[in-house]
mmCIF file of C-alpha atoms and ligand atoms in Angstrom:
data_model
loop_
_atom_site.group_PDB
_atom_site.id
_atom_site.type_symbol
_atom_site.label_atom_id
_atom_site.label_comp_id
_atom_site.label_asym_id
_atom_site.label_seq_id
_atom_site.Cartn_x
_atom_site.Cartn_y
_atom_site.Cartn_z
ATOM 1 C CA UNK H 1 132.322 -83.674 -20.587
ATOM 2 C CA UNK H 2 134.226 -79.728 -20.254
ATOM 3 C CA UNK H 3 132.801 -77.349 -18.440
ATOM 4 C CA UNK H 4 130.188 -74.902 -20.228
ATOM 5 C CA UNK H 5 129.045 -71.721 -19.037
ATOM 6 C CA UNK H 6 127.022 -72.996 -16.356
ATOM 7 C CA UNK H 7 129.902 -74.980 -14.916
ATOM 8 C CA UNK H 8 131.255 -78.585 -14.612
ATOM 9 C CA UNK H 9 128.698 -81.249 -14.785
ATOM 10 C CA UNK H 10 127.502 -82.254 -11.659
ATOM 11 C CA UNK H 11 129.352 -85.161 -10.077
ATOM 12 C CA UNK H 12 125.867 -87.005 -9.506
ATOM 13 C CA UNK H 13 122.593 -86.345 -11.779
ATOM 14 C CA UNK H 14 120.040 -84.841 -9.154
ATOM 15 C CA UNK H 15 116.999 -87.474 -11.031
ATOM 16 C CA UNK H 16 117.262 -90.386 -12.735
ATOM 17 C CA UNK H 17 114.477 -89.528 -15.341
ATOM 18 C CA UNK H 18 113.953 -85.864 -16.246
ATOM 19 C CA UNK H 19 110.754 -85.600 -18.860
ATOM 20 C CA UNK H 20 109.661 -82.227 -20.287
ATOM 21 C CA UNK H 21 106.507 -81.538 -21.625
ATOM 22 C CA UNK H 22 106.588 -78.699 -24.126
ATOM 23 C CA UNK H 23 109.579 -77.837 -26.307
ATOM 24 C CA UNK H 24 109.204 -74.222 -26.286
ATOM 25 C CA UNK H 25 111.649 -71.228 -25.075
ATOM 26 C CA UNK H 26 111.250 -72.652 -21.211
ATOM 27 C CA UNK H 27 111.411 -76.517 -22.457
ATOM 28 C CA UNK H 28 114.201 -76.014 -24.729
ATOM 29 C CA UNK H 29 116.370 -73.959 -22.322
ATOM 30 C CA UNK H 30 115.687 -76.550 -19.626
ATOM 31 C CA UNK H 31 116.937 -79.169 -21.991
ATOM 32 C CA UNK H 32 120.055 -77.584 -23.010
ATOM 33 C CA UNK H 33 120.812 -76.437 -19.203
ATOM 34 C CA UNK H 34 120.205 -79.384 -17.569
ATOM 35 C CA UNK H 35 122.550 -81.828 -20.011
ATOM 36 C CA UNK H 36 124.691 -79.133 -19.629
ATOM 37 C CA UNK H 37 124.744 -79.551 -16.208
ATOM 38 C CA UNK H 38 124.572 -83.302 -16.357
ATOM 39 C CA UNK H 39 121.238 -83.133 -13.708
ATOM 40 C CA UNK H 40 119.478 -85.905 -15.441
ATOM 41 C CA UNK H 41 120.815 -89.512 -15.994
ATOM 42 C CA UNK H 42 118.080 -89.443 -19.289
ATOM 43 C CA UNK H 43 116.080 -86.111 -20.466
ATOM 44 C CA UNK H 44 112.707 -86.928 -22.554
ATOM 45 C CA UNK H 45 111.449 -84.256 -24.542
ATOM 46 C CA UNK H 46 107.668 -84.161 -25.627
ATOM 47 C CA UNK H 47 105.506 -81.672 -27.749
ATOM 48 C CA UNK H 48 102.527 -82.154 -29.258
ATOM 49 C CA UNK H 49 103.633 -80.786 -32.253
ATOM 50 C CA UNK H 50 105.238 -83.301 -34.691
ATOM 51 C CA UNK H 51 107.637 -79.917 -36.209
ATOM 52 C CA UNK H 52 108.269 -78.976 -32.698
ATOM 53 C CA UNK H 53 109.929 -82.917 -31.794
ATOM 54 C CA UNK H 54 111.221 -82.950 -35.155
ATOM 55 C CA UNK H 55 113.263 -79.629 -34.597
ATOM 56 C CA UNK H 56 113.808 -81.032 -30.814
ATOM 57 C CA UNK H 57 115.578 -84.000 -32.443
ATOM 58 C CA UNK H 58 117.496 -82.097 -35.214
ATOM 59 C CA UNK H 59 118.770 -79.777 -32.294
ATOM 60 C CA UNK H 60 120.074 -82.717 -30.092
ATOM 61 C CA UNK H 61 117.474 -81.623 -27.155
ATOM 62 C CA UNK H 62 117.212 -84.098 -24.557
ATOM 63 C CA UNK H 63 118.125 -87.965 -25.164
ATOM 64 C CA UNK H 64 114.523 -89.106 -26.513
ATOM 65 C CA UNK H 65 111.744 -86.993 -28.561
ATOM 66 C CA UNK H 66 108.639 -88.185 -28.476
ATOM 67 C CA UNK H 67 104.650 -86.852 -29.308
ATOM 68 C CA UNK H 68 103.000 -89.563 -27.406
ATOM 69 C CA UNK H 69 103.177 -87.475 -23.883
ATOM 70 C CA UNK H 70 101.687 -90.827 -21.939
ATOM 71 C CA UNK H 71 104.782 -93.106 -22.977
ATOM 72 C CA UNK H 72 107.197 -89.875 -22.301
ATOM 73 C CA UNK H 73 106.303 -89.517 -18.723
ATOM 74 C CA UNK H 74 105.816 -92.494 -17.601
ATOM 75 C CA UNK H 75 108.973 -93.872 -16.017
ATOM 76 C CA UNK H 76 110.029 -90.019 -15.372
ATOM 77 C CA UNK H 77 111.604 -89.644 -11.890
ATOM 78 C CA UNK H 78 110.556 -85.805 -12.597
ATOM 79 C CA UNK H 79 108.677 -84.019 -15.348
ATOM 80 C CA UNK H 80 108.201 -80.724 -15.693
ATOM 81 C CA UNK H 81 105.123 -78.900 -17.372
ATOM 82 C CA UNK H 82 106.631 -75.983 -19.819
ATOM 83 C CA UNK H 83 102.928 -75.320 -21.910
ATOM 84 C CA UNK H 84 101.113 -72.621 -21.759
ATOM 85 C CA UNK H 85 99.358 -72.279 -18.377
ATOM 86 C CA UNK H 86 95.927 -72.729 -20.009
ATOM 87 C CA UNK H 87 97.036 -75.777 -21.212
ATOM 88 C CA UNK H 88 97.770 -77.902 -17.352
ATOM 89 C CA UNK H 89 94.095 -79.296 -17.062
ATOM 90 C CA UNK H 90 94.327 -80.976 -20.127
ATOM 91 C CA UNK H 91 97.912 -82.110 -19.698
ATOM 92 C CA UNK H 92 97.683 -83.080 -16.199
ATOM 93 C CA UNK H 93 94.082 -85.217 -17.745
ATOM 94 C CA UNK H 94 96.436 -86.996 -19.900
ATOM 95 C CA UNK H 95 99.433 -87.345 -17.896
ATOM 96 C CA UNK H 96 98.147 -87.925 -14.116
ATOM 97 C CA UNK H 97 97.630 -91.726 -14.572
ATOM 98 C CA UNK H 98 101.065 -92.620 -16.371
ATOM 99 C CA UNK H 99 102.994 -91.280 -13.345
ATOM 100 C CA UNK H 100 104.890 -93.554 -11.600
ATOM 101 C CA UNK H 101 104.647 -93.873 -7.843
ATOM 102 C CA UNK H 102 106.825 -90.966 -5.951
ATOM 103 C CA UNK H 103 107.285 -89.045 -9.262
ATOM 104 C CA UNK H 104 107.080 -85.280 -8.774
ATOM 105 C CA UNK H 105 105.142 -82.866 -11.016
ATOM 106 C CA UNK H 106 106.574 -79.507 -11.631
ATOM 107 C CA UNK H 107 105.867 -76.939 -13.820
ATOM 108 C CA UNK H 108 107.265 -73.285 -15.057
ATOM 109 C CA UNK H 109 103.937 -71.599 -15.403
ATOM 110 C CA UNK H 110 103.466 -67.922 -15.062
ATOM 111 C CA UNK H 111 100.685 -68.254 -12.355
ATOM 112 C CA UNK H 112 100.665 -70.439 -9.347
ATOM 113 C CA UNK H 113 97.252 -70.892 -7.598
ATOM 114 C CA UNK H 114 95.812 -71.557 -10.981
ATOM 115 C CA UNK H 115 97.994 -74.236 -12.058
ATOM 116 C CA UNK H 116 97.836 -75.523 -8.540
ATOM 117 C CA UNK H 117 94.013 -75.850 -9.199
ATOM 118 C CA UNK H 118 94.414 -77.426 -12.568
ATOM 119 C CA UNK H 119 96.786 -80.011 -11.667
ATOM 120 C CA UNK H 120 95.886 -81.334 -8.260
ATOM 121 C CA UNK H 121 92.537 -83.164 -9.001
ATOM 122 C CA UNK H 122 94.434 -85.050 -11.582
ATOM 123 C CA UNK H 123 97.475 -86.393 -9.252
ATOM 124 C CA UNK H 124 97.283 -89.139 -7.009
ATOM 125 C CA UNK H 125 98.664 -88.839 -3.641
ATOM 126 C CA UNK H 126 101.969 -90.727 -4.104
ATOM 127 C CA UNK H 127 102.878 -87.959 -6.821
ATOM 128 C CA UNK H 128 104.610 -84.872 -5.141
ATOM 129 C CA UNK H 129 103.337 -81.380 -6.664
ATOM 130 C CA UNK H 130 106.200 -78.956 -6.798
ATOM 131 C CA UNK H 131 105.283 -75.661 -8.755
ATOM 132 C CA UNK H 132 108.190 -73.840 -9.889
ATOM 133 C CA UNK H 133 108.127 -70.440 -11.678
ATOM 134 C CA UNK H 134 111.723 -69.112 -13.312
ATOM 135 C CA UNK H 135 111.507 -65.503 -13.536
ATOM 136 C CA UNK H 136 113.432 -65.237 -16.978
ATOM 137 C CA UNK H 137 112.700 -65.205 -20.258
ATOM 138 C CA UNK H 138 112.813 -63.453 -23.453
ATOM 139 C CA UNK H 139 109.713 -62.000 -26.744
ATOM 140 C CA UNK H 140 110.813 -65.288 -28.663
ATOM 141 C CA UNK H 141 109.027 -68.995 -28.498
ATOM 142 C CA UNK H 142 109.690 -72.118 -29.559
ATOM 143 C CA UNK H 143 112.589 -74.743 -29.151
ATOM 144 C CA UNK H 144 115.085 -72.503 -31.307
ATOM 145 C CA UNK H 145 114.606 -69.444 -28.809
ATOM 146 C CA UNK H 146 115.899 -71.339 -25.706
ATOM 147 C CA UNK H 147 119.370 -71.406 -24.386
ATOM 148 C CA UNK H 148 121.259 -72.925 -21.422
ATOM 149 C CA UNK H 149 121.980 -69.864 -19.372
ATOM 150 C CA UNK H 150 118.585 -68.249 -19.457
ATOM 151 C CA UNK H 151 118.220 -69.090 -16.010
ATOM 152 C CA UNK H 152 121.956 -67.958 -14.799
ATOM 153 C CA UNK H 153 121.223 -65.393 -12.079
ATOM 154 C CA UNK H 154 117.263 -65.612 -12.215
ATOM 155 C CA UNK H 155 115.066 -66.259 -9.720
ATOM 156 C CA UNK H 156 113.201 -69.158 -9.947
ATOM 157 C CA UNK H 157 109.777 -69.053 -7.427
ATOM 158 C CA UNK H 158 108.710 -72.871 -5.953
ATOM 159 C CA UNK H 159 105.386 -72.497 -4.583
ATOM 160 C CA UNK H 160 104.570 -75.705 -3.062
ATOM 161 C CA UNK H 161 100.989 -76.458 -1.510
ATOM 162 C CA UNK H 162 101.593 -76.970 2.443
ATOM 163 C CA UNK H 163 102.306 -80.370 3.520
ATOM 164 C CA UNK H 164 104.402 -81.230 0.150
ATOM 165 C CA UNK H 165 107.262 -83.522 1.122
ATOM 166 C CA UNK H 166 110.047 -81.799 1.966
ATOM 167 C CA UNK H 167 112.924 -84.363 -0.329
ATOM 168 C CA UNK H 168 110.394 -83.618 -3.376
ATOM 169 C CA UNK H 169 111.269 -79.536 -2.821
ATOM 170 C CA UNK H 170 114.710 -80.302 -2.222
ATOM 171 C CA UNK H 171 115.206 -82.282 -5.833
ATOM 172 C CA UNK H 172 113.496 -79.390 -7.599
ATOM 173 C CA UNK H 173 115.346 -76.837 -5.693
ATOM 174 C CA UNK H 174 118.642 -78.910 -6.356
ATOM 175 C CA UNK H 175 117.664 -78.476 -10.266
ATOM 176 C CA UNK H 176 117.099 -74.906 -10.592
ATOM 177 C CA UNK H 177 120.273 -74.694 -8.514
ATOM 178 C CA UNK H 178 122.286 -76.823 -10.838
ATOM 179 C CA UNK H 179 120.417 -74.832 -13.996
ATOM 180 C CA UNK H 180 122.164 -71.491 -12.388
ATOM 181 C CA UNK H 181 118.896 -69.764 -10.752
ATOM 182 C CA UNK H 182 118.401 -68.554 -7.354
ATOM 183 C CA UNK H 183 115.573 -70.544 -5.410
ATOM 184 C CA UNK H 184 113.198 -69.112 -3.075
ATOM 185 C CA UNK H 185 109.755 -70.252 -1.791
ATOM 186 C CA UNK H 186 105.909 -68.556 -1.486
ATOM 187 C CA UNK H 187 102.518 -69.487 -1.410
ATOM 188 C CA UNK H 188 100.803 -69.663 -4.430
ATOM 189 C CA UNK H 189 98.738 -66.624 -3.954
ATOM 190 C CA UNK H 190 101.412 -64.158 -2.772
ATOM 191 C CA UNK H 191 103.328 -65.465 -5.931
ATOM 192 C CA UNK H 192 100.878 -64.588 -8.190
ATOM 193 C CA UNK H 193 100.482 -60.993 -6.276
ATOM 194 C CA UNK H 194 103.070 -60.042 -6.803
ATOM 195 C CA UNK H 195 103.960 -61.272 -10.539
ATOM 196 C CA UNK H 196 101.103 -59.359 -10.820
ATOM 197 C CA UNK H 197 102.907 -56.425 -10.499
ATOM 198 C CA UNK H 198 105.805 -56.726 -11.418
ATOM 199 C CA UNK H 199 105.395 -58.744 -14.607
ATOM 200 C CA UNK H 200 101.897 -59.202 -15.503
ATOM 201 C CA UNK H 201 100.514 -55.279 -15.401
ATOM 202 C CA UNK H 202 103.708 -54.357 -17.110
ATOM 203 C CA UNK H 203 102.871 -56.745 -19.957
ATOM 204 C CA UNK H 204 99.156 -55.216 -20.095
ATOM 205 C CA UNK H 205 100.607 -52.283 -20.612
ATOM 206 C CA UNK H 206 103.208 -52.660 -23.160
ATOM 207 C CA UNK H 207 100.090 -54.208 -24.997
ATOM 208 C CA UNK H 208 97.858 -51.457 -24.196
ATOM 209 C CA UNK H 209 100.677 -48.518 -25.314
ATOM 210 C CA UNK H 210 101.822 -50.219 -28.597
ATOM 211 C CA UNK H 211 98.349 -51.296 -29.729
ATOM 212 C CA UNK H 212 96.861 -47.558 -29.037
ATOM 213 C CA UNK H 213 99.651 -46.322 -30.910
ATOM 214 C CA UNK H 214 98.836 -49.107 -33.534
ATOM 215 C CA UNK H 215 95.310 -47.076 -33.395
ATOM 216 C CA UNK H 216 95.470 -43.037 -33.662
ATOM 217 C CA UNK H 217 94.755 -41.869 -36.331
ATOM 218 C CA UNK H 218 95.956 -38.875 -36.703
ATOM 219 C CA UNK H 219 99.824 -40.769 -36.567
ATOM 220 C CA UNK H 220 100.159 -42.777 -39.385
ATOM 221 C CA UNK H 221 101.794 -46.489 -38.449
ATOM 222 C CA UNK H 222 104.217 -45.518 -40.493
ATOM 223 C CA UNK H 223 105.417 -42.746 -38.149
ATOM 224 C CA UNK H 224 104.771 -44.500 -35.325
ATOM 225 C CA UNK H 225 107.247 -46.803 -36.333
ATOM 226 C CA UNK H 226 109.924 -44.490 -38.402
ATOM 227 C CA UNK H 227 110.054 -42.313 -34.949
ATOM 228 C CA UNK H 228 109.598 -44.829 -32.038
ATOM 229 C CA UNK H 229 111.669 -43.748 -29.285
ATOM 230 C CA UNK H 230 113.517 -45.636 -26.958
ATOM 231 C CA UNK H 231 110.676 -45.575 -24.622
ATOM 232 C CA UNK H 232 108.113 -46.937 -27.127
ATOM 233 C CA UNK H 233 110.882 -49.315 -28.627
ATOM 234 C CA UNK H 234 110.709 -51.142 -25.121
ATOM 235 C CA UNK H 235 107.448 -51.410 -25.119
ATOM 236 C CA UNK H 236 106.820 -52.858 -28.302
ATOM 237 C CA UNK H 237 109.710 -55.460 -27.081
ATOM 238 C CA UNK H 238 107.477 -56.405 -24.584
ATOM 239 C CA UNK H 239 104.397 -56.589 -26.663
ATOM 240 C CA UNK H 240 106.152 -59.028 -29.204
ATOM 241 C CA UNK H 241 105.805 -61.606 -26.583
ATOM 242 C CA UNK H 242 103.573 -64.785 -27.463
ATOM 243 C CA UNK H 243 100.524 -64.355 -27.712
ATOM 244 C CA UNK H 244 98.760 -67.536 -26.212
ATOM 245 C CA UNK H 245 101.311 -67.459 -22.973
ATOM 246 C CA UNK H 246 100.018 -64.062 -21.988
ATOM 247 C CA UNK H 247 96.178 -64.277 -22.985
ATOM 248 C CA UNK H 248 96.573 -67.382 -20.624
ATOM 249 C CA UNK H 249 98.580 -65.638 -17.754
ATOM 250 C CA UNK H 250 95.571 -62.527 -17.859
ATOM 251 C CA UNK H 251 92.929 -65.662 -17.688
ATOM 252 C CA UNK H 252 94.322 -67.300 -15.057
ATOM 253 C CA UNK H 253 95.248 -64.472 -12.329
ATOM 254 C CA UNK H 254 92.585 -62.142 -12.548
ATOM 255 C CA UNK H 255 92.015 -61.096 -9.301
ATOM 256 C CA UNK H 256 96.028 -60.311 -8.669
ATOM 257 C CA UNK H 257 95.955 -58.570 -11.714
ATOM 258 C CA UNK H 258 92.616 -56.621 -11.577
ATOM 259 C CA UNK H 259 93.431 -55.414 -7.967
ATOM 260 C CA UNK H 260 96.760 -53.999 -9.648
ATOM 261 C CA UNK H 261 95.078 -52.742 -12.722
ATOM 262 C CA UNK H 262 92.521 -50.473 -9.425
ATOM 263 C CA UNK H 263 95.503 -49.232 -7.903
ATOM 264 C CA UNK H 264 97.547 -48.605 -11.333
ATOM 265 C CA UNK H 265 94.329 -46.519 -12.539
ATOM 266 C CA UNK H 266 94.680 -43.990 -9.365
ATOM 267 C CA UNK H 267 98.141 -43.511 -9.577
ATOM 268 C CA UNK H 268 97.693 -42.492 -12.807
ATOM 269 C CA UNK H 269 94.789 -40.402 -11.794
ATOM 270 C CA UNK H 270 97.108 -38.670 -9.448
ATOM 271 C CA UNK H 271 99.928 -37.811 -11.957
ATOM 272 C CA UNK H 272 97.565 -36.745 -14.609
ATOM 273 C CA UNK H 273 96.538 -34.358 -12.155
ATOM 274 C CA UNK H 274 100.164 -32.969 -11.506
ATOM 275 C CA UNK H 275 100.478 -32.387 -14.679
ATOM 276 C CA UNK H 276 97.108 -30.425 -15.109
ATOM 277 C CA UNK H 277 98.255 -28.220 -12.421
ATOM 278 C CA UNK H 278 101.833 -27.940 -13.073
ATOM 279 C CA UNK H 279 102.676 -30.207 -9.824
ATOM 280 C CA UNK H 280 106.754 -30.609 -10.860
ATOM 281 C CA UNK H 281 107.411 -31.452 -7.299
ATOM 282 C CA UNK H 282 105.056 -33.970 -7.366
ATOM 283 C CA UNK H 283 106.616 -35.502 -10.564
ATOM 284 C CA UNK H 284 110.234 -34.875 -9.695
ATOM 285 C CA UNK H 285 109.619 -36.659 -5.998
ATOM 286 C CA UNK H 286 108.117 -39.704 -8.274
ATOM 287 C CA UNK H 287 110.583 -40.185 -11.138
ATOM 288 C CA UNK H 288 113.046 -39.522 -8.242
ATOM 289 C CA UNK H 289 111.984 -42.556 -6.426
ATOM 290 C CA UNK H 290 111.947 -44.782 -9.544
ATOM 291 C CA UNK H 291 115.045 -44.151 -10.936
ATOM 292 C CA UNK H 292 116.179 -45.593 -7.453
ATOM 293 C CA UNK H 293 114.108 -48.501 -7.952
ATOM 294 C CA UNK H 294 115.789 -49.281 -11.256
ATOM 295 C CA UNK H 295 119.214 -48.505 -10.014
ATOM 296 C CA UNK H 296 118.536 -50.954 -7.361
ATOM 297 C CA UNK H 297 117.537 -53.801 -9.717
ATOM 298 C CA UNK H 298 120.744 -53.121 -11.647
ATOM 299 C CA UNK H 299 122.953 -52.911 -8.159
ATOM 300 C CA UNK H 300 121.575 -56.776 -7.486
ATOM 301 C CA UNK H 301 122.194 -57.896 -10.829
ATOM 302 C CA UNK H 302 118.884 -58.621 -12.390
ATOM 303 C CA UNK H 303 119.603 -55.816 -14.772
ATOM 304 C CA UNK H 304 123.035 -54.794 -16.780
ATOM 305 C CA UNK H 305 123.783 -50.574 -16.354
ATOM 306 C CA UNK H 306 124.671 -50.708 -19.914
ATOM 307 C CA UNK H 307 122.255 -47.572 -21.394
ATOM 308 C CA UNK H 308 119.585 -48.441 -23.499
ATOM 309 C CA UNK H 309 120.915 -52.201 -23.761
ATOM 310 C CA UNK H 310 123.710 -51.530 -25.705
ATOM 311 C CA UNK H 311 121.502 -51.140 -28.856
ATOM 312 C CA UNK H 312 122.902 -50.150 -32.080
ATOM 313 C CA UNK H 313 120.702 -47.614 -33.149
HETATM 314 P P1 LIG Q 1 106.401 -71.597 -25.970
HETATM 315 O O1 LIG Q 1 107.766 -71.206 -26.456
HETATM 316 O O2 LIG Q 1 105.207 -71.123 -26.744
HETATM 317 O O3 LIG Q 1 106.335 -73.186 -25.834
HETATM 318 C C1 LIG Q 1 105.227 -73.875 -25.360
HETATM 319 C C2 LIG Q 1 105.223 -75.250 -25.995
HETATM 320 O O4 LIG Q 1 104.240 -76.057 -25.360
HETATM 321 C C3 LIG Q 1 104.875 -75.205 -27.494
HETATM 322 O O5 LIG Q 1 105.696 -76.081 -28.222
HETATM 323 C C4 LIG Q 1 103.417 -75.677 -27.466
HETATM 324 O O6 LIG Q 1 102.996 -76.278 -28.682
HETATM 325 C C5 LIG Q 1 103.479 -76.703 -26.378
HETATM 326 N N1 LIG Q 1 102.158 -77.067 -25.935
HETATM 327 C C6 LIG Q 1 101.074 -76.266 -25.791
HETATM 328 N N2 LIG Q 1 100.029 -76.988 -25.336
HETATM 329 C C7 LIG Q 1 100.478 -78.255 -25.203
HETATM 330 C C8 LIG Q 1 99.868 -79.461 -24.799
HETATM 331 N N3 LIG Q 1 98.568 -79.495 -24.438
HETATM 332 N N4 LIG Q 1 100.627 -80.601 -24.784
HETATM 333 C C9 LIG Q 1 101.922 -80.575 -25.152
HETATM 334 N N5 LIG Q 1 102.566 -79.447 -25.567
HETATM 335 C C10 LIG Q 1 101.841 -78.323 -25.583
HETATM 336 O O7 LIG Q 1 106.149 -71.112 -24.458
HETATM 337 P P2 LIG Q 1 107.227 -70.765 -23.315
HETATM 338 O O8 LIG Q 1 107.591 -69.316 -23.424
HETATM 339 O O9 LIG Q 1 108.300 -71.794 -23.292
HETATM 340 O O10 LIG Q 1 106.302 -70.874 -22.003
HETATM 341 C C11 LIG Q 1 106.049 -72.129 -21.372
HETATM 342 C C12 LIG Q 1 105.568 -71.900 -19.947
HETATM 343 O O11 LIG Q 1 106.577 -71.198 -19.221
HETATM 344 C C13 LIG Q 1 104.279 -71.064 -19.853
HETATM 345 O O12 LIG Q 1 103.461 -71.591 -18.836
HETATM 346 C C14 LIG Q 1 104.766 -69.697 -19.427
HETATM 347 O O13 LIG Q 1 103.800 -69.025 -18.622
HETATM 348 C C15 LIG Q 1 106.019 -70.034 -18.629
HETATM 349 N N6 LIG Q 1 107.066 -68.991 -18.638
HETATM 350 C C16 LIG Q 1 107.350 -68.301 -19.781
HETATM 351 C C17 LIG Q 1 108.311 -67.310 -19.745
HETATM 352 C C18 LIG Q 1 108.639 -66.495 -20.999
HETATM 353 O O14 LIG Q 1 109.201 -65.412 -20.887
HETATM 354 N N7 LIG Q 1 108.341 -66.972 -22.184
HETATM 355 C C19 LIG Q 1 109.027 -67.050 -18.570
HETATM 356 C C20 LIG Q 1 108.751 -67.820 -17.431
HETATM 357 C C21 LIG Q 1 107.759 -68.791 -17.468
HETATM 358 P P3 LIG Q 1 102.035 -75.444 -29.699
HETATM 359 O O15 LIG Q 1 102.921 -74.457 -30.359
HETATM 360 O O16 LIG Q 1 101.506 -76.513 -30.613
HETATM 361 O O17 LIG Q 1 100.938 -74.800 -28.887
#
């Protein structure tokens, strides 16, 4: 096998038996990433949806395709979750008895402590729980939108309840590795903190901006979208993204994201006040401070400089 972008296959797969449940943009890129990177001796891909294995077959994902998710996991030496976070109760229902002894459970859900909650009454104790959230992504779904180096560069977040065994972390650390991400560990809770903020209120409020937008009346839609500035244009980037992914993230880390949404609401309490009373210091000592932030995210990488993406306009 040559080397693709991700680099030579690995001289050893990291599992014997890699099964992934859900064929979407997170399932699909796993796929293509980890036979890239050779990390599986045998990748099983399963969907509930017969078009979504069909399309996971025509594509070449994974070795085997397969609906029936009880037959899929069951000799897995890993499997991880890649459905909507909403969805793990009911998966973990029909999957918790088929795993073999030692098998460990990961996921790539948005929030932790939920899918935590969700998963662990269904898991006996010889199956090691390793959440695993990969910061990257893109506004597209399904097994067409994923691609190997999504995770190149990315974080990817384990959150591991205390006491997991430490050689189950290690595998799933040694995939994400292998699948070009950057591994670091948190509880749970202070993962979904501070998604919160830095993914999850952002998201609200892409949604929030293009959908009041979507509303006035006194701009037609037609306007809104004839002169939508770059500003707006990212937002409504944003806002594209699915649908069922993000009603379940909102569902399932409400405090985090409440407690965000409080402090969001003053701040913007504060600068609508600047602006009443003509406060520029006030708004040149903010926008001064986040155009730092931004420049920071580009100096470590998680961002290209290029202006406005490099978009033809
Ligand atoms: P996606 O493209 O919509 O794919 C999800 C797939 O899971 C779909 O094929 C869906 O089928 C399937 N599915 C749903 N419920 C299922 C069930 N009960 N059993 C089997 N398959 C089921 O979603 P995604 O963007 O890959 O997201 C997957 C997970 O990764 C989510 O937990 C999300 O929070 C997380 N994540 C997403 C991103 C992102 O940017 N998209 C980034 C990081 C992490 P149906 O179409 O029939 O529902």
């Amino acid at each position: 096998m040559s080397a693709g972008a991700l680099g030579p296959p690995l001289a050893e797969p990291v599992v014997g038996r890699l099964a992934i449940v859900g064929i979407g943009l997170i399932g699909s890129s796993i796929a293509r990433a980890a036979r890239e990177r050779g990390v599986a001796g045998r990748i099983v891909c399963i969907d509930r949806d017969p078009a979504v294995v069909e399309r996971a077959r025509a594509l070449g994902l994974g070795d085997e395709q397969t609906l029936d998710v009880a037959q899929g996991v069951a000799e897995a030496d890993l499997v991880i979750l890649c459905v909507p976070v909403g969805a793990c109760d009911a998966v973990g229902a029909q999957i918790g008895p088929c795993l073999k002894p030692g098998a460990i459970l990961s996921d790539t859900g948005s929030v932790k402590a939920s899918v935590i909650a969700q998963l662990k009454p269904h898991l006996r104790p010889d199956v090691h729980l390793v959440p695993a959230h990969p910061v990257a992504g893109t506004e597209y779904s399904g097994p067409d939108a994923g691609f190997a180096t999504l995770f190149q560069r990315r974080w990817c977040i384990l959150t591991p309840p205390e006491g997991t065994d430490e050689a189950a972390i290690g595998r799933v650390e040694a995939v994400w590795t292998a699948m070009g991400a950057e591994v670091e560990r948190m509880s749970a809770e202070h993962h979904d903190l501070v998604l919160a903020i830095t993914s999850h209120v952002p998201h609200l409020i892409a949604y929030n901006i293009v959908g009041t937008a979507a509303d006035l009346e006194t701009v037609t839609q037609s306007e809104v979208i004839k002169f939508s500035a770059g500003g707006f244009r990212d937002f409504t980037r944003i806002a594209a993204s699915d649908p069922t992914m993000w009603r379940d993230v909102f569902l399932h880390n409400r405090p985090a994201v409440l407690e965000m949404l409080g402090r969001l609401n003053e701040d913007i309490a504060v600068l609508a006040k600047a602006i009443r009373w003509g406060d520029g210091d006030a708004l040149f000592d903010l926008f001064t401070r986040t155009r730092a932030i931004r420049r920071g995210i580009i100096s470590q990488g998680q961002e290209t400089p290029e202006p406005d993406f490099g978009r033809r306009r």
